[in-house]
Tab-separated table of N, CA and C in Angstrom:
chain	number	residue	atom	x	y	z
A	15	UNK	N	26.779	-26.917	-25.283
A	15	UNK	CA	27.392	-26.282	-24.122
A	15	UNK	C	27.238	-24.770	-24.197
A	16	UNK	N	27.825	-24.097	-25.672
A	16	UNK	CA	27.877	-22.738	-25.603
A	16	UNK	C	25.642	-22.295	-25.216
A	17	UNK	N	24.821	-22.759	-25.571
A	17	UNK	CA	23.485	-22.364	-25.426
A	17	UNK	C	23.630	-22.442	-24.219
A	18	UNK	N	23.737	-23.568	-23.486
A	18	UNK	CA	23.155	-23.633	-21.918
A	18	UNK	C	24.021	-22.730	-21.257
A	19	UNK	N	25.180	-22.265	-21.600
A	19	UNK	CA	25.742	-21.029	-20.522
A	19	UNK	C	25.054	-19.609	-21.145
A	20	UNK	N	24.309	-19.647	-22.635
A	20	UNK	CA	24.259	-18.390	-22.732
A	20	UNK	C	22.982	-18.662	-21.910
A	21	UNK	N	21.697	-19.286	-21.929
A	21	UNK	CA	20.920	-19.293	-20.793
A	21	UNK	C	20.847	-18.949	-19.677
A	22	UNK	N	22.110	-19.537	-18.983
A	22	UNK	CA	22.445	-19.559	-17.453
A	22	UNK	C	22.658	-18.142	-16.860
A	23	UNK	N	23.557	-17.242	-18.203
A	23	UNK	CA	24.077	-16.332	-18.228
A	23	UNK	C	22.396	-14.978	-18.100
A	24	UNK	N	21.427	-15.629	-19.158
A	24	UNK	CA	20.206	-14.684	-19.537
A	24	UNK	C	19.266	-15.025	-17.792
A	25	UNK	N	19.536	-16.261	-17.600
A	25	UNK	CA	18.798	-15.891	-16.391
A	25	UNK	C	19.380	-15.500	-15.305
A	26	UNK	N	20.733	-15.579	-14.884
A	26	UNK	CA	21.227	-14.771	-13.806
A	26	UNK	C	20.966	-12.882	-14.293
A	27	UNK	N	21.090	-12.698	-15.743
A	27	UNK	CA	20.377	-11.616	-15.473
A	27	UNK	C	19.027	-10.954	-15.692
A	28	UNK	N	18.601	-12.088	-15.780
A	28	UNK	CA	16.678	-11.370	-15.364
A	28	UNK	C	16.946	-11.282	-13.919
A	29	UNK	N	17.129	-12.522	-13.095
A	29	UNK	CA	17.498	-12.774	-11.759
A	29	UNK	C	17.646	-11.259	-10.977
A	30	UNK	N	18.628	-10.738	-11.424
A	30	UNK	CA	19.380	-9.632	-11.039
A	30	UNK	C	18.358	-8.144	-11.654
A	31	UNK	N	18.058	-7.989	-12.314
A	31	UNK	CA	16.752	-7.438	-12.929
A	31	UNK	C	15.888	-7.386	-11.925
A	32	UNK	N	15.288	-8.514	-11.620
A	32	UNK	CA	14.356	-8.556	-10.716
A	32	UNK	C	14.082	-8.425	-9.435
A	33	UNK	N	15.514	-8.825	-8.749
A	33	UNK	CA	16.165	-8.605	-8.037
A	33	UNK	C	15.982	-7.008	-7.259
A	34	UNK	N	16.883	-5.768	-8.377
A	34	UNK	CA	16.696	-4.564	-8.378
A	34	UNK	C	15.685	-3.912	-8.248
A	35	UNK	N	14.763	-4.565	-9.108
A	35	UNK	CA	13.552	-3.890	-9.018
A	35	UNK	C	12.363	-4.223	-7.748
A	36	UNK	N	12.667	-5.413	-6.880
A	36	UNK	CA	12.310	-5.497	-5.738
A	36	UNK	C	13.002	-5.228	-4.481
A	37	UNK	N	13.685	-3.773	-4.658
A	37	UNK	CA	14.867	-3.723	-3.209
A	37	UNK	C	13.694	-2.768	-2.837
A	38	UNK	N	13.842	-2.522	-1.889
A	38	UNK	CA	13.508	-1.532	-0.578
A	38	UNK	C	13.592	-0.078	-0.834
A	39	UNK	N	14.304	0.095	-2.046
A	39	UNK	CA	15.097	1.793	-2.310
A	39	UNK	C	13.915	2.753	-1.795
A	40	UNK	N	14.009	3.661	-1.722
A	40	UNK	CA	12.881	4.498	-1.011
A	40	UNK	C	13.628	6.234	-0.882
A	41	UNK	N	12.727	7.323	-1.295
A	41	UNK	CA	13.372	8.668	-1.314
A	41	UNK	C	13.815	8.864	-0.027
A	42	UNK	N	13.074	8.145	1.451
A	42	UNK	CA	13.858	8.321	2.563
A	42	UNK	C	12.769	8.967	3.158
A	43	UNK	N	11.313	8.921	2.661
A	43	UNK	CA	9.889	9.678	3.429
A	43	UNK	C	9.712	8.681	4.211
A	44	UNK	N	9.244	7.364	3.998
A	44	UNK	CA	8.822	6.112	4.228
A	44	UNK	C	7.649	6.028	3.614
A	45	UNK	N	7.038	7.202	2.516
A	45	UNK	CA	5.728	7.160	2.269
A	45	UNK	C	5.390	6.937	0.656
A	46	UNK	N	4.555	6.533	-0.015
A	46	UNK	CA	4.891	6.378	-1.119
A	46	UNK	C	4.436	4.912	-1.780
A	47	UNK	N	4.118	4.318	-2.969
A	47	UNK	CA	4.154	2.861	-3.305
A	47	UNK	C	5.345	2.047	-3.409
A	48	UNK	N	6.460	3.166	-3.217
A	48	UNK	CA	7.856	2.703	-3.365
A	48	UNK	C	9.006	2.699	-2.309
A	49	UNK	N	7.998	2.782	-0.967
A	49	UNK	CA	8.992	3.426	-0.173
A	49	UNK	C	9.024	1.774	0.807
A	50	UNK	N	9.893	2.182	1.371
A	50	UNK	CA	10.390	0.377	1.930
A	50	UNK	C	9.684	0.724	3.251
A	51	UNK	N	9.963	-0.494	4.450
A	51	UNK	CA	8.878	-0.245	5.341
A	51	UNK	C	9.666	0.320	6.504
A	52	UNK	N	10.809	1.189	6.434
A	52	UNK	CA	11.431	1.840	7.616
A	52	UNK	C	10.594	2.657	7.890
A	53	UNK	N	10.627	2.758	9.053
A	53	UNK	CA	9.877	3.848	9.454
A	53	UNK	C	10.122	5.390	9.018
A	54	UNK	N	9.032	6.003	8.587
A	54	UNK	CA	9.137	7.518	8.287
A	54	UNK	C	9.638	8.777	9.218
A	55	UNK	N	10.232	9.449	8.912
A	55	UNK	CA	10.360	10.977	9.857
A	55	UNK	C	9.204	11.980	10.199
A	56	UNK	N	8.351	11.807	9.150
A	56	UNK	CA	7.025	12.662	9.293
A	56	UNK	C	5.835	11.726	9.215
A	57	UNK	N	4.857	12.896	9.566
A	57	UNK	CA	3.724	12.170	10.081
A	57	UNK	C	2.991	11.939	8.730
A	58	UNK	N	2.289	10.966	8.301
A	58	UNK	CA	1.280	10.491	6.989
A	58	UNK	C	0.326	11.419	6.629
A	59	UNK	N	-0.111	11.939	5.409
A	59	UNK	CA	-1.280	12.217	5.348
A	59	UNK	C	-2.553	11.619	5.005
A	60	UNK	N	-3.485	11.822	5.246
A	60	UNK	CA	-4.796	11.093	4.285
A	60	UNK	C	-5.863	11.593	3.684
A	61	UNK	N	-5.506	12.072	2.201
A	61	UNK	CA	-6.461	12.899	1.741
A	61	UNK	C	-7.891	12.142	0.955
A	62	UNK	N	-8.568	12.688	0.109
A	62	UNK	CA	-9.679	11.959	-0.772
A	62	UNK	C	-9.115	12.702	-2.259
A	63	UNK	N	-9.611	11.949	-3.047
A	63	UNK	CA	-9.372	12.362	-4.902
A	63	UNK	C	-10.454	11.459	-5.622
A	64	UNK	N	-10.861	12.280	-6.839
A	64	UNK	CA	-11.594	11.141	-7.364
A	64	UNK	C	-10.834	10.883	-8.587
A	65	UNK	N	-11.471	9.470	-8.132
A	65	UNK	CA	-10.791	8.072	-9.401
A	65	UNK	C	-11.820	7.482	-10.338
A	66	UNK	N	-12.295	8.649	-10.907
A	66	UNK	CA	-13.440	7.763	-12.055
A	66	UNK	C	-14.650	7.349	-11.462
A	67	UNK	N	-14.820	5.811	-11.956
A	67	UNK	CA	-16.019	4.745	-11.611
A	67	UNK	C	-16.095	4.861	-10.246
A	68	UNK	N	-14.792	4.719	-9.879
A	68	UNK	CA	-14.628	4.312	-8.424
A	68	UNK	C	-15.249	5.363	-7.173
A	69	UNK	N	-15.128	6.721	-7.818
A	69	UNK	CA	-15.929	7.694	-6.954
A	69	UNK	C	-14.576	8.530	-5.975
A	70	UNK	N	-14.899	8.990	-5.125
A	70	UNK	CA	-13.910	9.442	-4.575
A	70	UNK	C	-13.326	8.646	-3.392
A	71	UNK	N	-11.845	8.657	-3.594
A	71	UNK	CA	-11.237	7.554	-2.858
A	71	UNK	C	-10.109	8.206	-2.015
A	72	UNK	N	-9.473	7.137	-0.870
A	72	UNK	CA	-8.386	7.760	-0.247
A	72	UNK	C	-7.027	7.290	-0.836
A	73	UNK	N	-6.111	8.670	-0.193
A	73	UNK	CA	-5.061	8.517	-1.279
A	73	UNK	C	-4.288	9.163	0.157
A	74	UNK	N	-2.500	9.496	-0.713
A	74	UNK	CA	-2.047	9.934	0.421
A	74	UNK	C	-1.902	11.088	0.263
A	75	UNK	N	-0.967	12.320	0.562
A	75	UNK	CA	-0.791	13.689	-0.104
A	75	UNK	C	-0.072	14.099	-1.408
A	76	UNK	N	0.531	12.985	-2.108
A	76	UNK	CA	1.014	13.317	-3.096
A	76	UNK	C	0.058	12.298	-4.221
A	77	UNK	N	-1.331	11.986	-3.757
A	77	UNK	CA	-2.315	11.484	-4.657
A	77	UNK	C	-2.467	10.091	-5.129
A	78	UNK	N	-1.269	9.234	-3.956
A	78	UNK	CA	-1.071	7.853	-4.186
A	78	UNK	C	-2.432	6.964	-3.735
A	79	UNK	N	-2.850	6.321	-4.190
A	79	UNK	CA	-4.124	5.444	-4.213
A	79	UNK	C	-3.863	4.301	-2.802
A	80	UNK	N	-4.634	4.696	-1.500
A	80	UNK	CA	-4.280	3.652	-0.235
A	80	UNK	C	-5.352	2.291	-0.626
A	81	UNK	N	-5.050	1.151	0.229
A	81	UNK	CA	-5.837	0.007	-0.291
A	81	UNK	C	-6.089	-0.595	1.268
A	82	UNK	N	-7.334	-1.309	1.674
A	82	UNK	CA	-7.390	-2.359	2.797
A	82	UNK	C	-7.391	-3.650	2.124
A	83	UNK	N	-7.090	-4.518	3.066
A	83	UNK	CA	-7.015	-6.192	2.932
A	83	UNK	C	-7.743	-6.808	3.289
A	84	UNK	N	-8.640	-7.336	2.611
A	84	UNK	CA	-9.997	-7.933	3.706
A	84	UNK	C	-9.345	-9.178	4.898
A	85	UNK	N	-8.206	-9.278	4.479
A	85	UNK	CA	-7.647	-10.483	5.413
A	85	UNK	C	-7.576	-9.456	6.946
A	86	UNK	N	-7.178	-8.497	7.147
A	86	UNK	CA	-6.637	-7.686	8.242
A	86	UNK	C	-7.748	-8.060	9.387
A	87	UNK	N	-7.719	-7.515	10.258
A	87	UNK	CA	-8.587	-8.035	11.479
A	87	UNK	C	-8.595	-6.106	12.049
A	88	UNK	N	-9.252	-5.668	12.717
A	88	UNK	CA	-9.565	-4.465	13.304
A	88	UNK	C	-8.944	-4.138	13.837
A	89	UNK	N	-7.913	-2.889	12.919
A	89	UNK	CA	-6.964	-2.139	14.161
A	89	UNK	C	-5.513	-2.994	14.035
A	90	UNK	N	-5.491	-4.404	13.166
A	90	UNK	CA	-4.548	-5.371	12.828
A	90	UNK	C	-4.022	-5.517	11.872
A	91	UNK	N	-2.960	-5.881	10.947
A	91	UNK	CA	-2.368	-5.899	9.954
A	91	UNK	C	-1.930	-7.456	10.237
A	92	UNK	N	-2.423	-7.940	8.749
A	92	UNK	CA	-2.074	-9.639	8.761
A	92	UNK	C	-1.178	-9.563	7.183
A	93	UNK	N	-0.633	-8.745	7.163
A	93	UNK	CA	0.696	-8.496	5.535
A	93	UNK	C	1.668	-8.059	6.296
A	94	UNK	N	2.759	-9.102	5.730
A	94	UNK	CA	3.958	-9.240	6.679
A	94	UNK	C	4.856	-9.197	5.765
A	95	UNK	N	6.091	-9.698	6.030
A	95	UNK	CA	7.312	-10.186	4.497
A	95	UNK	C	6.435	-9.505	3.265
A	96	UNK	N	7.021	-11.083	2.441
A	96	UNK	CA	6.595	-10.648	0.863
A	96	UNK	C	5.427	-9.837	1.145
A	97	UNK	N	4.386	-9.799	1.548
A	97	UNK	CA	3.109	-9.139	1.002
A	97	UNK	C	3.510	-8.030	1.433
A	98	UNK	N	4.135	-7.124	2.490
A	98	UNK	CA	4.366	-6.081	2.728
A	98	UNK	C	5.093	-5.612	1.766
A	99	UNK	N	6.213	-6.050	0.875
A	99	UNK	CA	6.906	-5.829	-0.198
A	99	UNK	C	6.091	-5.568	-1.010
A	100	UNK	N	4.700	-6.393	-1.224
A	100	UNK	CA	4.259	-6.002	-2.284
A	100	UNK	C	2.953	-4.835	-2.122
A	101	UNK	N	2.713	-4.723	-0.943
A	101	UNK	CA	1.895	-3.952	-0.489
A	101	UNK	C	2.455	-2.900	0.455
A	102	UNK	N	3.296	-2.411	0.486
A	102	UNK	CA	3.523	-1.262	1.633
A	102	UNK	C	2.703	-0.919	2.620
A	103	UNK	N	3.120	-0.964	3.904
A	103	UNK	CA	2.136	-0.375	4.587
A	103	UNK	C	2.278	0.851	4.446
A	104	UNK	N	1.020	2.391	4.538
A	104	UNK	CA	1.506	3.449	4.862
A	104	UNK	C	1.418	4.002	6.690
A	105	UNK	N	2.925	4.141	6.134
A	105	UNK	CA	3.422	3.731	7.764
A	105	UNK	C	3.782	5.649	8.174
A	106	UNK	N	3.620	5.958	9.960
A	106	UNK	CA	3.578	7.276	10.224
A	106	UNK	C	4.632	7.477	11.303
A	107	UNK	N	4.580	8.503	11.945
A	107	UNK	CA	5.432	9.188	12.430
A	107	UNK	C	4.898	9.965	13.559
A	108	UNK	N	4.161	9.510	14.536
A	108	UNK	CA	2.946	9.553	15.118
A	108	UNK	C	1.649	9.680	14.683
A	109	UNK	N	0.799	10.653	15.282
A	109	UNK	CA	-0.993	11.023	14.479
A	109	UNK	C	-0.744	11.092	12.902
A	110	UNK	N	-1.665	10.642	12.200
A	110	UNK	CA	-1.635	11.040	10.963
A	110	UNK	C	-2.276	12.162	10.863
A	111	UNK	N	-2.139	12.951	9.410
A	111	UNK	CA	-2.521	14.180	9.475
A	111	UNK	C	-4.258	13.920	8.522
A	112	UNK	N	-5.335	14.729	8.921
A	112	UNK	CA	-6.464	14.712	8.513
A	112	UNK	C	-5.781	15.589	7.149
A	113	UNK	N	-6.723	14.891	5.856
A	113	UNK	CA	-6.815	15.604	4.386
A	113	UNK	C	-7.773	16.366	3.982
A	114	UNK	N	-8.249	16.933	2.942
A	114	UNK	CA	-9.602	16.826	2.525
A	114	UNK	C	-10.142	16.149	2.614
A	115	UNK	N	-11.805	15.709	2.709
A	115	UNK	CA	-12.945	15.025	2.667
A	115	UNK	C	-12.397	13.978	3.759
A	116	UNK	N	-11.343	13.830	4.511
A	116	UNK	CA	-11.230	12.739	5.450
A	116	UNK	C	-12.067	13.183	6.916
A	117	UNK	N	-12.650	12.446	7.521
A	117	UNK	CA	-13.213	12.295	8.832
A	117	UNK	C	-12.039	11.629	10.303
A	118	UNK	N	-11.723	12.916	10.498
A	118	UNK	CA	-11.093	13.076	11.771
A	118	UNK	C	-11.273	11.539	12.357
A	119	UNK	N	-12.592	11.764	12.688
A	119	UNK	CA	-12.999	10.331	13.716
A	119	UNK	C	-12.494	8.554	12.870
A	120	UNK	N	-12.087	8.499	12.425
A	120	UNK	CA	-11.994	7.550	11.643
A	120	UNK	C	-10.819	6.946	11.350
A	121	UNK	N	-9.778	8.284	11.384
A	121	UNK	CA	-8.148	8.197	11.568
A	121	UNK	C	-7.686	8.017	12.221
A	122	UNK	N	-6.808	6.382	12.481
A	122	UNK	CA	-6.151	6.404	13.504
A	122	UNK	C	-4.710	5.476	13.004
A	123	UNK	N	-3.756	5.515	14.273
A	123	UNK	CA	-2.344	4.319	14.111
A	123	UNK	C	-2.995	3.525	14.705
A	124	UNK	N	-1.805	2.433	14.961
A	124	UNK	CA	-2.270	0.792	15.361
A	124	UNK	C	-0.732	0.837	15.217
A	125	UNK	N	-0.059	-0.528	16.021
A	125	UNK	CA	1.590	-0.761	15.864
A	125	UNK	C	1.543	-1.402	14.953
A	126	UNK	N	2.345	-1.909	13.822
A	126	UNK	CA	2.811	-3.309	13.379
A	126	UNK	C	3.786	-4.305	14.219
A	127	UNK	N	3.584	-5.585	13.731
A	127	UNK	CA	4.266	-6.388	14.556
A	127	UNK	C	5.891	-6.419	14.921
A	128	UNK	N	6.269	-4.863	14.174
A	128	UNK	CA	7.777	-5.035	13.911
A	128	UNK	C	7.735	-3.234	15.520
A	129	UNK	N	6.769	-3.018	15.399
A	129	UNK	CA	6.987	-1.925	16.060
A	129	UNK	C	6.461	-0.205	15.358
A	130	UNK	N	6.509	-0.188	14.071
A	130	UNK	CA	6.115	0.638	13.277
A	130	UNK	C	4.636	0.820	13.271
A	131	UNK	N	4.292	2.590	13.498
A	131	UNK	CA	3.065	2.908	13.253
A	131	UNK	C	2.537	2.846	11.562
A	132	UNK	N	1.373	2.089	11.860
A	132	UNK	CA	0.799	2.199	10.554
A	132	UNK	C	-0.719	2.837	10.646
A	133	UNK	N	-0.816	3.720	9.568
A	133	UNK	CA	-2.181	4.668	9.659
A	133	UNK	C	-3.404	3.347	9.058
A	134	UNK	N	-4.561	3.585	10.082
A	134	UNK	CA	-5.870	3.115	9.532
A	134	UNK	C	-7.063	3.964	9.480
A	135	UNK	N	-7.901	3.615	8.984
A	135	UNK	CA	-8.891	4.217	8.496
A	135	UNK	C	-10.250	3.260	8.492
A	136	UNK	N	-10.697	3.628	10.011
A	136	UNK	CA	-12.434	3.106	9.994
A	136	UNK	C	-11.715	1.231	10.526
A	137	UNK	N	-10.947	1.243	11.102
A	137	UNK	CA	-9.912	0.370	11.448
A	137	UNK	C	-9.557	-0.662	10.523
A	138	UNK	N	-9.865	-0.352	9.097
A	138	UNK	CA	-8.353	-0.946	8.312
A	138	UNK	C	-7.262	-0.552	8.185
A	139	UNK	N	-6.264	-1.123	8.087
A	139	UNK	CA	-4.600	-1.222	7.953
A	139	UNK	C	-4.528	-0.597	6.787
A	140	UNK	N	-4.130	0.951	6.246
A	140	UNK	CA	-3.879	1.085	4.805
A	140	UNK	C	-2.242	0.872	4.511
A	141	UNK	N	-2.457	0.499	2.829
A	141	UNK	CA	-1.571	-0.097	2.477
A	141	UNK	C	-1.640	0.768	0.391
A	142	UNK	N	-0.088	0.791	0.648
A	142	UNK	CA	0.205	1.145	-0.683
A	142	UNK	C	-0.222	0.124	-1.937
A	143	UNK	N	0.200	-0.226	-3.519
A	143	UNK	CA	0.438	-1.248	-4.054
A	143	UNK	C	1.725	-0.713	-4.750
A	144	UNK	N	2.145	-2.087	-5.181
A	144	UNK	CA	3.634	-1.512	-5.666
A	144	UNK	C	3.527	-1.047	-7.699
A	145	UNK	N	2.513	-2.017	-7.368
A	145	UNK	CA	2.978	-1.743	-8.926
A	145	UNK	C	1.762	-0.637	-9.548
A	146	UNK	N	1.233	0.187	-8.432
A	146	UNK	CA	0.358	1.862	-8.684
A	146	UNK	C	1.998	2.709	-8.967
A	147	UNK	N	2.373	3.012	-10.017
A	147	UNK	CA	3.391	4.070	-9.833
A	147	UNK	C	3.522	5.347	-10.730
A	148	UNK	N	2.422	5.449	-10.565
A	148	UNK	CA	2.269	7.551	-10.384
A	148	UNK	C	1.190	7.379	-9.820
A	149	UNK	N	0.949	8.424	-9.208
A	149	UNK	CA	-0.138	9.307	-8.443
A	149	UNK	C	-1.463	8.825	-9.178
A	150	UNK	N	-2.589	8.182	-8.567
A	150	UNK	CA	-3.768	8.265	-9.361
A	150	UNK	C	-4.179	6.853	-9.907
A	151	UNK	N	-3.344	6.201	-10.278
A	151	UNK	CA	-3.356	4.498	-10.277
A	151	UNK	C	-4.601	3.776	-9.372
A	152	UNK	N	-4.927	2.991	-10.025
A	152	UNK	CA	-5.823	2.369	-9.283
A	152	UNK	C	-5.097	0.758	-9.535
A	153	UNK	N	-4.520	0.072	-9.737
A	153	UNK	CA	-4.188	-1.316	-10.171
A	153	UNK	C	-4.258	-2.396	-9.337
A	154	UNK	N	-4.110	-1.929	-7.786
A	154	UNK	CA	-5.225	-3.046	-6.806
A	154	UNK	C	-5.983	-3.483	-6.720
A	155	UNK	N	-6.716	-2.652	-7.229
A	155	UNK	CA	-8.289	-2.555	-7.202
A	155	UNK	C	-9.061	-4.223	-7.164
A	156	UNK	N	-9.300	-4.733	-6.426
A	156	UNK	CA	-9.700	-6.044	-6.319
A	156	UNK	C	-9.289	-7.190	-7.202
A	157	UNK	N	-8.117	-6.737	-6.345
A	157	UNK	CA	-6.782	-8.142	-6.576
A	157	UNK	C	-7.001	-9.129	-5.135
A	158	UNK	N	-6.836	-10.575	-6.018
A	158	UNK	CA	-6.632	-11.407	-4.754
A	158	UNK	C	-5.464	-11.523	-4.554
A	159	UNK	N	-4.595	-11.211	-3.606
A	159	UNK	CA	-3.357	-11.609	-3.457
A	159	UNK	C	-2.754	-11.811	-1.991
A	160	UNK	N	-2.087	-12.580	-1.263
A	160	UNK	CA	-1.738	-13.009	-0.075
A	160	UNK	C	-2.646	-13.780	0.908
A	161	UNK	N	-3.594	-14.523	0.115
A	161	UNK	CA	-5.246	-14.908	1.186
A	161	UNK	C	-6.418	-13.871	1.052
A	162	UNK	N	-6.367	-12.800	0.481
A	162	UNK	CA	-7.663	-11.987	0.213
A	162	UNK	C	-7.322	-11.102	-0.505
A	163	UNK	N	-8.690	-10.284	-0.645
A	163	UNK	CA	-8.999	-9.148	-1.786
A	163	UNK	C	-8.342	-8.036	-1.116
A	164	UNK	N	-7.897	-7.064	-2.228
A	164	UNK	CA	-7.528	-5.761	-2.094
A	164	UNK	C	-8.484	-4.935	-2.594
A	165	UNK	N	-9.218	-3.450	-1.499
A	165	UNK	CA	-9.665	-2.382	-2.608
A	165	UNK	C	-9.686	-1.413	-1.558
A	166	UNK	N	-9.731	0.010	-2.755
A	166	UNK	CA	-9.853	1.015	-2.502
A	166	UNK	C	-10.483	1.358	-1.179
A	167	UNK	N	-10.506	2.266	-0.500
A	167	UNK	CA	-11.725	2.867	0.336
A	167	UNK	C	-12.656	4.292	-0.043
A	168	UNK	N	-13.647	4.327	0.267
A	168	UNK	CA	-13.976	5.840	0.283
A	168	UNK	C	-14.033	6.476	1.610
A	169	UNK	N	-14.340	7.612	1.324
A	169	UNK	CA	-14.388	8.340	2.882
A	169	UNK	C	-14.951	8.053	4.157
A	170	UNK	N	-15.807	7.267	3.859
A	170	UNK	CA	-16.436	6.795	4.959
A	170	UNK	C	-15.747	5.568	5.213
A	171	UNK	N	-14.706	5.134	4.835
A	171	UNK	CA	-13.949	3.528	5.324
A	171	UNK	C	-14.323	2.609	5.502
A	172	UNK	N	-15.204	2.822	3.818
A	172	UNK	CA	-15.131	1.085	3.322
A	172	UNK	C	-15.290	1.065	2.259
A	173	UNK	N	-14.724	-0.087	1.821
A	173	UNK	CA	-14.287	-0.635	0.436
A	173	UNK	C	-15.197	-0.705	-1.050
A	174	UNK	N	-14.702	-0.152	-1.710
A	174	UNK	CA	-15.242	0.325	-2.932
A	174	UNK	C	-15.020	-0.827	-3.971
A	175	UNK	N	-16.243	-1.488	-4.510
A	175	UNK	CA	-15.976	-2.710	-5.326
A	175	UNK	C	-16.301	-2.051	-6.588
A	176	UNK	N	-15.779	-2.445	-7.887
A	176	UNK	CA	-15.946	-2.346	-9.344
A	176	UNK	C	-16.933	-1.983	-9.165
């Protein structure tokens, strides 16, 4: 008896652990790998950085690594619930703002299905990952997860494989 409650006890708190570490908390930008999917006060940026192998890639202004979904459809976002949890959209606050090495022509919003602008690029849906957390991360990087691959982009908006 005493084992199976200390069990019960160890998994209500991983439970709760895990729990925490998948809430929504967010500094209140909306922008970020950590930021939940309320909508932001300011407008997104979209800069370029280079990431190694990968060459130079898009990121946001504080150097966070953006990702497309090959599942998405043009100008569409098909990551909803969980996958949005686990993928953030980076979501704006009208026009996004042009970065370095980004091409004006190429930047644009699109709604999500909730109503929220989300920035694309060359008309993919960009999207944070959650578990990139500092600046510079690459850990998407051609992950299958939710029905398709995740990767990087480069400046010209499209996807950068290994």
């Amino acid at each position: 008896m005493k084992r199976t409650t200390t069990m019960a006890t160890c998994a209500a708190a991983l439970l709760t652990a895990v729990l925490t570490g998948c809430s929504d908390s967010t500094s209140g930008e909306g922008h970020g790998p950590t930021a939940s999917t309320a909508s932001p006060a300011t407008p997104a940026t979209v800069d370029t950085k280079s990431a190694g192998k990968l060459g130079s890639i898009l990121v946001d202004d504080k150097g966070n690594t953006l990702y497309l979904f090959l599942a998405d459809t043009e100008n569409k976002s098909n990551c909803t619930g969980s996958c949005a949890k686990a993928w953030p959209p980076l979501l704006t606050k009208g026009a996004a703002k042009v970065g370095k090495g980004v091409d004006k022509k190429l930047l644009d919003v699109t709604k999500r299905s909730g109503g929220d602008e989300q920035v694309t690029y060359n008309g993919h849906p960009l999207y944070y990952y959650i578990n990139d957390k500092k600046p510079g991360q690459t850990n998407g990087q051609g992950l299958n997860q939710f029905g398709a691959e995740w990767y990087v982009l480069n400046a010209k908006g499209n996807k950068v494989e290994s």
